[in-house]
Coordinates of C-alpha atoms and ligand atoms in Angstrom, one line a residue:
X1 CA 98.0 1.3 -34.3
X2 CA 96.3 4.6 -33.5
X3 CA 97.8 6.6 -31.2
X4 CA 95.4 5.8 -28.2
X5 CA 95.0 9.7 -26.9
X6 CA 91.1 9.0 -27.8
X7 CA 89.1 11.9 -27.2
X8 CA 91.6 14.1 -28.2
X9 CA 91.1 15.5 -31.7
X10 CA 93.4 13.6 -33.9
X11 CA 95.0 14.6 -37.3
X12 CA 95.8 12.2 -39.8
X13 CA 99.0 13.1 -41.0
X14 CA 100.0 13.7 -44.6
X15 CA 97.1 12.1 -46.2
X16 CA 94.0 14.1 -45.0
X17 CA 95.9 17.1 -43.2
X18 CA 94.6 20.2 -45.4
X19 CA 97.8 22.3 -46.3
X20 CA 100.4 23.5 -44.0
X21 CA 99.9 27.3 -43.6
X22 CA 103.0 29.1 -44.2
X23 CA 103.8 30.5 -41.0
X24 CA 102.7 34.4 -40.5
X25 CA 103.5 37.3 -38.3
X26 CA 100.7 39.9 -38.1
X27 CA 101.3 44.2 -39.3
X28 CA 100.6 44.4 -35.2
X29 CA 103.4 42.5 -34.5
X30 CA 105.4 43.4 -36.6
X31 CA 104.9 47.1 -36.1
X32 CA 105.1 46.2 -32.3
X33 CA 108.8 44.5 -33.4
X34 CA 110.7 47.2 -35.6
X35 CA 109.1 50.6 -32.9
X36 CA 108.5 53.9 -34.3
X37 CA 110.7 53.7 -37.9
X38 CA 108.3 56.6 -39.0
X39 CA 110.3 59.3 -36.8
X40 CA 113.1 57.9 -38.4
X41 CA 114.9 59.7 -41.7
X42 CA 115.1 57.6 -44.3
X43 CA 112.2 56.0 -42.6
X44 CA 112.8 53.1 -45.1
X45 CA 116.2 52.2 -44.1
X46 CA 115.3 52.3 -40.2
X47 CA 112.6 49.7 -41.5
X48 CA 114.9 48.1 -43.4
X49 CA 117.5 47.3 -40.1
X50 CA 115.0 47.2 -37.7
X51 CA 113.0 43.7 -39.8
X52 CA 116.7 42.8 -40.5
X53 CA 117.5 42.4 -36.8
X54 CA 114.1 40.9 -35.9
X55 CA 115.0 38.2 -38.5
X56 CA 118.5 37.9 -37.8
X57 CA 117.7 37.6 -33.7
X58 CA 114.8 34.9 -34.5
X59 CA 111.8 37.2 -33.3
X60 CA 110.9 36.8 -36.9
X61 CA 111.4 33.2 -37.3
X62 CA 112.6 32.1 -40.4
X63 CA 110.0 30.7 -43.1
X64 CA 108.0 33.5 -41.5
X65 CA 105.7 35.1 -44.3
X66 CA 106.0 38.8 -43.6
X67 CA 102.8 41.3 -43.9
X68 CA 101.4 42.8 -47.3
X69 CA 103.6 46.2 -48.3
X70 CA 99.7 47.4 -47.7
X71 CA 99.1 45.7 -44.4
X72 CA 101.8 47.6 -42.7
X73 CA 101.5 50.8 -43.8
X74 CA 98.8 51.7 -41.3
X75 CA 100.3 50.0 -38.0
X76 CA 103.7 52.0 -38.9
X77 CA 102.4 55.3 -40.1
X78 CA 104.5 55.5 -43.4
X79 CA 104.0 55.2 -46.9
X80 CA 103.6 52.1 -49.1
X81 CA 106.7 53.2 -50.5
X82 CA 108.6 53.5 -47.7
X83 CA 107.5 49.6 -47.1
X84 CA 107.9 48.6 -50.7
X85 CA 111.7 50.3 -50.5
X86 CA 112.6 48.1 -47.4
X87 CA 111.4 45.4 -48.6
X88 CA 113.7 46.0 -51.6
X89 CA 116.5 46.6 -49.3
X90 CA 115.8 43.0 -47.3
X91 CA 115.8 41.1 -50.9
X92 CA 119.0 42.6 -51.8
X93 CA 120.5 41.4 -48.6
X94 CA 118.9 38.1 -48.7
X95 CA 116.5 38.5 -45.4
X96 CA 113.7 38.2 -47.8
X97 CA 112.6 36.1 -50.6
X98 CA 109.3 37.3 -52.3
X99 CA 107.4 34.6 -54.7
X100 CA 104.4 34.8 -56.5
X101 CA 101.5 34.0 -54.4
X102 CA 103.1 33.1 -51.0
X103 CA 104.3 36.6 -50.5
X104 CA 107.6 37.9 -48.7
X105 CA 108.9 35.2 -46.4
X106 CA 112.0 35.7 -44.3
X107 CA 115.1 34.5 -45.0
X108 CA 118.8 34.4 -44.2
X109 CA 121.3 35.0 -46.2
X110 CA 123.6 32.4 -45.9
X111 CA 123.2 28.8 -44.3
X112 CA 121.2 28.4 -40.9
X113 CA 123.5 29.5 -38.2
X114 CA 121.2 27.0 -36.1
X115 CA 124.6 24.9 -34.5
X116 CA 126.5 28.0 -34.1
X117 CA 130.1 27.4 -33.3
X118 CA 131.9 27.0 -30.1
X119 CA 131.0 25.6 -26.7
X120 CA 128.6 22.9 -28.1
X121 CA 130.8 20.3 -26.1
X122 CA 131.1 19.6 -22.5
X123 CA 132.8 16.4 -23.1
X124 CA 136.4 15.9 -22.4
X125 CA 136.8 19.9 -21.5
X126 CA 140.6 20.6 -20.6
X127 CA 141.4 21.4 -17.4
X128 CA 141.2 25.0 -16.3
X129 CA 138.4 25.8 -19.4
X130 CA 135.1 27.2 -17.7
X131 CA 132.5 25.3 -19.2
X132 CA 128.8 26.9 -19.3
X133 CA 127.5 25.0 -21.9
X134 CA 125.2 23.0 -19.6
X135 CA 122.7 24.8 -17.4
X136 CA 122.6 21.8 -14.9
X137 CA 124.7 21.7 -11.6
X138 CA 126.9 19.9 -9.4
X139 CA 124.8 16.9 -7.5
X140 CA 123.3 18.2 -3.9
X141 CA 124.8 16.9 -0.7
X142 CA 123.4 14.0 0.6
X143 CA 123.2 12.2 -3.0
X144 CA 126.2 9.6 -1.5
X145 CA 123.2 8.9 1.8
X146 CA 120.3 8.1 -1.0
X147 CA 122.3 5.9 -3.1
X148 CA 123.4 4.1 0.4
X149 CA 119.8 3.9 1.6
X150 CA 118.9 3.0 -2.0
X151 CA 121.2 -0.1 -1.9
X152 CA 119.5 -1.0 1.4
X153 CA 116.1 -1.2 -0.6
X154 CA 117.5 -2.7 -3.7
X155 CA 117.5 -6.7 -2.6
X156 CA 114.1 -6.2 -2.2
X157 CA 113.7 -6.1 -5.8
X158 CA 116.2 -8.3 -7.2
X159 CA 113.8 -11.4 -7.0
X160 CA 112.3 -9.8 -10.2
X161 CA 113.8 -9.7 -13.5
X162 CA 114.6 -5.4 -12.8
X163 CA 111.9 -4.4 -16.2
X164 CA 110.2 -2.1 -14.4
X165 CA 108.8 -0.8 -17.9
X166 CA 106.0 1.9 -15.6
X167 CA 108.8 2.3 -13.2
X168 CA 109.7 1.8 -9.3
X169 CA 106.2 1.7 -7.7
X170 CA 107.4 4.4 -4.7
X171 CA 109.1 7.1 -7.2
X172 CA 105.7 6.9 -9.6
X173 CA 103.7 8.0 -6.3
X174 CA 106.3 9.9 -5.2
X175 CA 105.8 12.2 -8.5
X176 CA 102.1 12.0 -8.2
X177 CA 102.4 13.4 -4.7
X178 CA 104.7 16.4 -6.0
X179 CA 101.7 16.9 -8.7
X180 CA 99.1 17.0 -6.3
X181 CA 100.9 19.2 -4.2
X182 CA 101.3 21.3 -7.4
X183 CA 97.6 21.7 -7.4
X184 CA 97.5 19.3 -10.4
X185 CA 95.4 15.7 -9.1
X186 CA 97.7 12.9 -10.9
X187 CA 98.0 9.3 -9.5
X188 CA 100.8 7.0 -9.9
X189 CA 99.0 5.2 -12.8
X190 CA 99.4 8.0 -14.5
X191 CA 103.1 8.5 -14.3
X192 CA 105.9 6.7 -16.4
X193 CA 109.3 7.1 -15.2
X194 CA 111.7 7.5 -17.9
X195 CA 115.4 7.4 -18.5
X196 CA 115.2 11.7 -18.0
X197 CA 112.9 14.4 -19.8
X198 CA 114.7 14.0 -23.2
X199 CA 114.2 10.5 -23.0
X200 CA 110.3 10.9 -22.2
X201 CA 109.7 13.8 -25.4
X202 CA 111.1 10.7 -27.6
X203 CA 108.6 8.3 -26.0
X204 CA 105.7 11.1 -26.7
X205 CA 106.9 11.6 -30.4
X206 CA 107.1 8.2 -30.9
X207 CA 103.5 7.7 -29.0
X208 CA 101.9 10.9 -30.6
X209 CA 103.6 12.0 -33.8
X210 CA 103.7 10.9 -36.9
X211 CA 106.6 11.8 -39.5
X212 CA 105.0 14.8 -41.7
X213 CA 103.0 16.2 -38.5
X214 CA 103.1 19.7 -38.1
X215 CA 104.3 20.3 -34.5
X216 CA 104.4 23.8 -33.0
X217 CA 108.1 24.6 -30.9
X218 CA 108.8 27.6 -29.1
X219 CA 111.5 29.4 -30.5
X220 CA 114.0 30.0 -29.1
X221 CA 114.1 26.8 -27.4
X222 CA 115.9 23.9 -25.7
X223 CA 118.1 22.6 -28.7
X224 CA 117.6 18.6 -27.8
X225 CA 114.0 19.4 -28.3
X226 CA 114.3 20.6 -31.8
X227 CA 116.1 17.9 -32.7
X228 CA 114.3 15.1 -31.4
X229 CA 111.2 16.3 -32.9
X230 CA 113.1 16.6 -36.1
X231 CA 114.2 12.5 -35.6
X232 CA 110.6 11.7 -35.3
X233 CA 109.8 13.5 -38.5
X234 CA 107.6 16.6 -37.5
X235 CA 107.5 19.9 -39.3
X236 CA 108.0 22.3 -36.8
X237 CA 106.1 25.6 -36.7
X238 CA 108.2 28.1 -34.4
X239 CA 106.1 29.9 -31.9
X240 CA 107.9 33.1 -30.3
X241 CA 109.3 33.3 -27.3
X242 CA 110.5 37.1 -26.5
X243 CA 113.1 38.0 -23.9
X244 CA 110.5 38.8 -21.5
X245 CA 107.9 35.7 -22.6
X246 CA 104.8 35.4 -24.7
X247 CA 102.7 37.0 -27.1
X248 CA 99.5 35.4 -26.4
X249 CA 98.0 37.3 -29.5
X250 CA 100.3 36.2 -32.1
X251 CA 101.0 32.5 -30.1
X252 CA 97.1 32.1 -30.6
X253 CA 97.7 33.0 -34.6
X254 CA 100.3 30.6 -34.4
X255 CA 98.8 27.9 -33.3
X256 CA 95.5 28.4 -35.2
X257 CA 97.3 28.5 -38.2
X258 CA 99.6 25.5 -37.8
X259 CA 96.5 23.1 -36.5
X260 CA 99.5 20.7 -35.3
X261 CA 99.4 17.6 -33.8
X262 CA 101.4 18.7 -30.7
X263 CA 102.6 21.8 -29.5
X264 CA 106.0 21.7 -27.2
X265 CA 105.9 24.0 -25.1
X266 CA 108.0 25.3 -21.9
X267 CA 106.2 27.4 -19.6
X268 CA 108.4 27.2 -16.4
X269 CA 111.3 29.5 -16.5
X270 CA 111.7 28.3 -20.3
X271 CA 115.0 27.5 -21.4
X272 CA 116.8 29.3 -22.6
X273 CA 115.1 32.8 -21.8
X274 CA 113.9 32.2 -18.5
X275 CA 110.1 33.3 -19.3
X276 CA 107.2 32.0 -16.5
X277 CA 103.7 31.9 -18.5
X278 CA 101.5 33.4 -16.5
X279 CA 98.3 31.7 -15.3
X280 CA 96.1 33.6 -17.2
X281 CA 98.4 33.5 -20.8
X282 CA 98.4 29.0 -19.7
X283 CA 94.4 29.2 -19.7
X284 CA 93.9 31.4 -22.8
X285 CA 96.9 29.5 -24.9
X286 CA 95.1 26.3 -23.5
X287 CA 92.5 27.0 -24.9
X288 CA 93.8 27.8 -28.1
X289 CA 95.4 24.7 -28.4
X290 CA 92.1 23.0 -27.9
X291 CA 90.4 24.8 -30.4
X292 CA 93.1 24.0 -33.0
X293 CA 92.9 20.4 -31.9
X294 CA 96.5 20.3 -30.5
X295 CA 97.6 18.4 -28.2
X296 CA 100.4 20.5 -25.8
X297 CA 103.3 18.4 -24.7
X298 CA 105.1 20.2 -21.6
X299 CA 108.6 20.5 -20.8
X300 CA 108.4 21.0 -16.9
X301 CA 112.2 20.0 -16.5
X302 CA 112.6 23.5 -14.9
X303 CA 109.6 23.8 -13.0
X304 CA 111.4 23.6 -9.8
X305 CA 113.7 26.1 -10.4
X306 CA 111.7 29.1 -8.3
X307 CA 114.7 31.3 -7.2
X308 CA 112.9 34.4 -6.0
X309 CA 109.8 32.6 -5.4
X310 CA 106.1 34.8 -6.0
X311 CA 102.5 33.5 -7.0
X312 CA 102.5 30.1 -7.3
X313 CA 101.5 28.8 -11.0
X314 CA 99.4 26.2 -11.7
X315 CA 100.7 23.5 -14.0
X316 CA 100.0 23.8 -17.8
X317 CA 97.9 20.7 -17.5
X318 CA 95.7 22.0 -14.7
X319 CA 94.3 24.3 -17.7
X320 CA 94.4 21.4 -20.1
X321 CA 93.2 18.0 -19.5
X322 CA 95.1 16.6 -22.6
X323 CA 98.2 17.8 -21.4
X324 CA 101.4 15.5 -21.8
X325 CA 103.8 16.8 -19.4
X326 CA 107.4 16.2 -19.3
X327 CA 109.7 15.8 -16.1
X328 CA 112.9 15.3 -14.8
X329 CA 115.2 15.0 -11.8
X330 CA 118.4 16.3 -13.7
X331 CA 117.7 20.3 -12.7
X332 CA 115.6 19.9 -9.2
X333 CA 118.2 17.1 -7.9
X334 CA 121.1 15.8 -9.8
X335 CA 121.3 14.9 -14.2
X336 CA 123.9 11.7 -13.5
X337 CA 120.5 10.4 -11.6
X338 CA 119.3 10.2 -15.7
X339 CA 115.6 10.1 -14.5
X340 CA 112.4 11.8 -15.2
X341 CA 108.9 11.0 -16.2
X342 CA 105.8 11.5 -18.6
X343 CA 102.9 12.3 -16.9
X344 CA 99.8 11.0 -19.3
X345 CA 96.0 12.7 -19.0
X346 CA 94.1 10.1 -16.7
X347 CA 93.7 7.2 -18.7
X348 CA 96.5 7.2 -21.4
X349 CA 99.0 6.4 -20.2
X350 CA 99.0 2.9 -22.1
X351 CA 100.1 4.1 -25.7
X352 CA 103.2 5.6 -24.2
X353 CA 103.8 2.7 -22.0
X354 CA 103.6 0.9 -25.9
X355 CA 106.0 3.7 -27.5
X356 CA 108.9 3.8 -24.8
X357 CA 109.4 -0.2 -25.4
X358 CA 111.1 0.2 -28.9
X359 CA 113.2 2.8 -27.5
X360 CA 114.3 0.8 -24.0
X361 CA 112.4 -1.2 -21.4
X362 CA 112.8 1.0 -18.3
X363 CA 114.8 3.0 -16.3
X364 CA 117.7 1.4 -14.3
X365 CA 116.4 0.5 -10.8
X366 CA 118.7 1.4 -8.2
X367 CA 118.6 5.3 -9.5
X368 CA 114.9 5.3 -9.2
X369 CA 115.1 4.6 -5.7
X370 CA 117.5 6.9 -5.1
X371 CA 115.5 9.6 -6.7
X372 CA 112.7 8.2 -4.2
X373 CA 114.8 8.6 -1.3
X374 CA 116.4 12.5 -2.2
X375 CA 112.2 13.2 -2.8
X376 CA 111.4 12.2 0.5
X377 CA 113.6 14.5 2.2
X378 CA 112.8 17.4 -0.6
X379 CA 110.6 17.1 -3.4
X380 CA 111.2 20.0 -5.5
X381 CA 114.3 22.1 -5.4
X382 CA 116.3 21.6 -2.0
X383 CA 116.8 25.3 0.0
X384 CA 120.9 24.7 -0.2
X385 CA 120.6 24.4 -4.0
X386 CA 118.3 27.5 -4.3
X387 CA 120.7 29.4 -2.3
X388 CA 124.0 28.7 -4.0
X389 CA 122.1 29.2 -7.6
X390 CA 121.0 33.0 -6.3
X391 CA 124.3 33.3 -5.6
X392 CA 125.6 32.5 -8.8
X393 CA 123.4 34.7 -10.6
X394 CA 124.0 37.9 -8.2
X395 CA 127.9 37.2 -9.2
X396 CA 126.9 36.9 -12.6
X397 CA 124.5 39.7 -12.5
X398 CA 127.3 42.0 -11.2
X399 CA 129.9 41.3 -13.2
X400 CA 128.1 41.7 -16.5
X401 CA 126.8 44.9 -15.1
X402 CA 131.3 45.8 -14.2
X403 CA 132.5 44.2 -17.2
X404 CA 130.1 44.1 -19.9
X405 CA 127.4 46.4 -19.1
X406 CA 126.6 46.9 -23.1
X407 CA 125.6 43.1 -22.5
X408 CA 122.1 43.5 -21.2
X409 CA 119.6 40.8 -19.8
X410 CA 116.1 40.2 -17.7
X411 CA 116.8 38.2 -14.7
X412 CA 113.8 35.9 -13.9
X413 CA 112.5 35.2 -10.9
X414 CA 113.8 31.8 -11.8
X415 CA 115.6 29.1 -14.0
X416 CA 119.5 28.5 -14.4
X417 CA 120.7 30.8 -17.2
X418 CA 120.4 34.7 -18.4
X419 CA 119.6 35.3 -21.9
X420 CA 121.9 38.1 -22.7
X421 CA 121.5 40.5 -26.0
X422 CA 124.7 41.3 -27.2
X423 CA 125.8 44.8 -28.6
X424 CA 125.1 45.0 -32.6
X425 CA 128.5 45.0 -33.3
X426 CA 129.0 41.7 -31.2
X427 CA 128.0 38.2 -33.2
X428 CA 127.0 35.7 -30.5
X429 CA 128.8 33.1 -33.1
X430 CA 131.8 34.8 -33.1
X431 CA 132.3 35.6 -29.4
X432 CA 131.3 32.3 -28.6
X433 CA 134.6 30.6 -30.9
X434 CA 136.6 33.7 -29.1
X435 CA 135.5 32.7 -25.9
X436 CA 136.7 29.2 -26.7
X437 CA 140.2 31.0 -27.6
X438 CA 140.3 32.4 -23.5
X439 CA 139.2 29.2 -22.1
X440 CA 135.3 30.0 -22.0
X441 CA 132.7 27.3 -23.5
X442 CA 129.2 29.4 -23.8
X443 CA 126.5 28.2 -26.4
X444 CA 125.8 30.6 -28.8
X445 CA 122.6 32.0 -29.5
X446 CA 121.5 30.2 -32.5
X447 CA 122.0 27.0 -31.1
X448 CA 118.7 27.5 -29.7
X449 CA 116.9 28.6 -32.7
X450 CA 114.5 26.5 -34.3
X451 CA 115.8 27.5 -38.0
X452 CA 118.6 30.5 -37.3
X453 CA 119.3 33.7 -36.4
X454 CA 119.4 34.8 -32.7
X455 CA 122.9 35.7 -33.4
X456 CA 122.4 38.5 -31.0
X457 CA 121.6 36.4 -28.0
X458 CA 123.8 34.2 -26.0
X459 CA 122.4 32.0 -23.0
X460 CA 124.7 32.0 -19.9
X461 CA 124.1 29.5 -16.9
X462 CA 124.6 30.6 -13.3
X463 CA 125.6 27.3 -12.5
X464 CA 128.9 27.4 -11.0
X465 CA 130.0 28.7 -8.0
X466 CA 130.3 32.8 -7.8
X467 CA 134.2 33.2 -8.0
X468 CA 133.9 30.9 -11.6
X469 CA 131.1 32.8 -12.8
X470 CA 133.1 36.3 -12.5
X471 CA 135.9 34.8 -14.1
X472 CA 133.6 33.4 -16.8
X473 CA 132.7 37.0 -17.6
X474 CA 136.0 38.1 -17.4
X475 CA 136.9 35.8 -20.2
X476 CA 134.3 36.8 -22.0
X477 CA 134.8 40.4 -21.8
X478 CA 138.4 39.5 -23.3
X479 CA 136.8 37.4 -25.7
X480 CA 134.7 40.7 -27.0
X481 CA 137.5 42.4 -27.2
X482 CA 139.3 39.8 -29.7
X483 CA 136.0 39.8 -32.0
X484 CA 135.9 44.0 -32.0
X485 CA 139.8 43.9 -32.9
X486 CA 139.5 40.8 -34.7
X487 CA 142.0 39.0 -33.5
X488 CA 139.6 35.3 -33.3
X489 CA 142.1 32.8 -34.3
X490 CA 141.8 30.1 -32.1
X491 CA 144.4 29.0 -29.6
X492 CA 145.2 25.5 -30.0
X493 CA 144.7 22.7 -27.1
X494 CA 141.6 24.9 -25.3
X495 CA 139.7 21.3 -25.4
X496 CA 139.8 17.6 -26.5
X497 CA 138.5 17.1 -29.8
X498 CA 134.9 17.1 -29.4
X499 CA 133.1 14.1 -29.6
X500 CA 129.5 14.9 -30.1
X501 CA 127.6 17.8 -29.7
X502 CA 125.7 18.7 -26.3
X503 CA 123.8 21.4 -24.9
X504 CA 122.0 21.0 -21.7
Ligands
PLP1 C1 113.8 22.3 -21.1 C2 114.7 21.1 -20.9 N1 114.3 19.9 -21.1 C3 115.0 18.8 -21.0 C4 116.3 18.9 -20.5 C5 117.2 17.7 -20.3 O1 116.6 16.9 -19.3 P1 117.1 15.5 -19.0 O2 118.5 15.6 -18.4 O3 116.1 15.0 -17.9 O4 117.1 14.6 -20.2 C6 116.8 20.2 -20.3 C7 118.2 20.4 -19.8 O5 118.8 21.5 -19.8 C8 116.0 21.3 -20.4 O6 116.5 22.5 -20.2

């Protein structure tokens, strides 16, 4: 069955794919990365730590093949020595792994710290534990109204047999409406309404991907996303993400070199740093992507999410005509709603109409109506919501900047968490299963690495209300303080054995 995104350029998969490129950054980039190491006495060892951290932190991703000893010498102003010497230095420590004809590729030294330990499950969380490991909220008022008016609605549909495999006709032009309003033309018969956004990047694997494809992720990013494209087989290719956002430069190397069937990207206050793509980086990464022959898959779960507010952004797909885009109502209105929807390029929307049947056969009824009925009354974010989020990040904002000012973070104009870069002598692992020990769950920062590192990086959600939030960092501060002492044996009884592993 071919995938049915005719028109689009297609890749074959393992048969006819030419070979995957080993993953590269540029001597720009990296020189950009690691800052003036020339000033620096032994300029080798500054070198040395500075490509060491980059690696460690994920702005190197690992599998990354790093620049010829020769290539950087001119972007950095030293000697090939000097190069030669750190690279030495980064073998020995086992950042680096150098073979014959594929150059030096970065490495860690010990096994991926990709789960991380420690706040990974907001199941069965003890009572009086502050648990940040989801960056999704409380439901709004008036969700007890929809599902009453919702009920009122429901007998209307109950002389069918409820397999509403498109979905509930009103919520599919309700979604078209908020796309249109978006400055992105969609009609219903475009939209599928899925069991939430996680549920709708399995239909497009299963609709798009094959197992072998190479599939570009944004790294760091949302964990579920890694691992779904993972299930389905793809090999990813990690496209940056810096604290601040995007480099266009090297995320048009990146996707040039990985030619891959699908690129996942998260332009709207990506999770877990925050980062709005700016109109002009959407059109020139768009058109990348086209070039390359990939199609771009879009996570708009956080979309809504515009805190400060500020130029409004067109969708990515308003750049891209090929665009799959990805929604849900689990940030903008409530997650137990467990709703969301694929928006398909006009036309196709049939082959992942074909793909979500082997995975269920629609979403349940009665909470698409209700997500019908809380859009009428406010289809994005609603102004209570927006307010009591800004007020959770000024707590959190503050009492970072009393308690832990070493712990520095951007705050975005929108989204639900900080990305916070820890001190170097503070392990985002480590303070994490601390913070566990004083009654904090936080995700640590390689949880949302593609292939590790990002041990210096720890996402915190403003989700809670501001009194929990300052206590949160007060925890956390005490938590740093066990780590620096060392004093990290855990407590027992913080939580219920975990049952699975969760970060939202
Ligand atoms: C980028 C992103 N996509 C998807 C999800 C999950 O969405 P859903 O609850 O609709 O499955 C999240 C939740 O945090 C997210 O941040």
């Amino acid at each position: 069955m071919g995938t049915g995104f005719e028109g689009q350029s297609c890749h074959s998969g393992l048969v006819t794919a030419p070979a995957p490129a080993t993953p590269t950054v540029s001597a720009a980039r990296t020189a950009r990365l690691v800052g003036d190491v020339a000033a620096s006495r032994p300029a080798y060892r500054a070198l040395a730590d500075a490509l060491r951290l980059a690696v460690a932190d994920g702005r190197i991703p690992v599998g990354t093949r790093l620049p010829s000893e020769r290539d950087l010498t001119g972007p950095l102003g030293v000697s090939r020595t000097t190069v030669t010497r750190a690279y030495d230095v980064l073998r020995e420590s086992g950042y680096l792994t150098s073979r014959r004809g594929s150059g030096s590729v970065a490495t860690l030294p010990s096994a991926p710290l990709r789960r991380g330990t420690g706040g990974l499950y907001p199941a069965d969380v003890a009572e009086g534990v502050i648990d940040l490991t989801c960056a999704a909220t409380r439901a709004p008022a008036g969700v007890v109204e929809a599902y009453e008016r919702a009920v009122e609605r429901l007998p209307s549909y109950l002389s069918g047999a409820g397999y509403l495999t498109h979905g509930v006709p009103d919520l599919r032009e309700a979604i078209a409406q908020r796309y249109r309003d978006r400055g992105l033309p969609t009609s219903a018969d475009d939209v599928l309404v899925t069991s939430g956004a996680v549920a709708g990047l399995g239909v497009v694997a299963r609709a798009l991907m094959r197992p072998g494809d190479r599939v570009v992720v944004e790294d760091p990013t949302y964990p579920n996303t890694v691992d779904a494209l993972r299930a389905a087989g793809a090999r990813l290719r990690p496209l940056v993400v810096d604290p601040d956002g995007w480099d266009l430069d090297e995320a048009e190397r990146t996707v040039e070199a990985a030619a891959g069937r699908a690129a996942v990207l998260i332009p709207d206050f990506h999770n877990p740093t925050g980062a709005l793509m700016p109109d002009e980086q959407r059109a020139r990464l768009a058109r990348a992507l086209t070039a390359a022959g990939t199609t771009p898959v879009v996570d708009e779960t956080i979309a809504e999410i515009d805190l400060d507010g500020g130029p409004p952004v067109l969708p990515f797909a308003a750049h891209a005509a090929a665009a799959v885009t990805i929604g849900s109502a689990s940030k903008s209105h409530w997650g137990g709603l467990r709703t969301g929807w694929v928006r398909a390029p006009r036309g196709a929307l049939r082959p992942l109409v074909e793909a979500r049947v082997s995975g269920d056969l629609g979403a349940p009824v009665l909470e698409q109506l209700v997500l019908a009925e809380l859009m009428q009354r406010s289809p994005g974010l609603t102004p209570e919501r927006r307010d009591d989020l800004v007020a959770a990040r000024a707590a959190l904002v503050a009492a970072l900047a009393d308690t832990l000012p070493e712990v520095r973070c951007l705050v975005p104009r929108g989204g639900l968490s900080l990305w916070c870069e820890l001190p170097a002598d503070l392990s985002s692992t480590a303070l994490a299963a601390a913070a566990e020990d004083e009654g904090l769950l936080v995700a640590a920062g390689p949880r949302f690495a593609v292939d590790g590192g990002l041990d210096r990086w720890l996402r915190l959600p403003h989700v809670l209300p501001p009194a929990s939030m300052v206590e949160a960092v007060h925890r956390l501060a005490r938590a740093a303080g066990r780590v620096r002492s060392g004093r990290t044996v855990a407590r027992r009884g913080t939580r219920a054995r975990p049952r699975r592993p969760l970060v939202a």
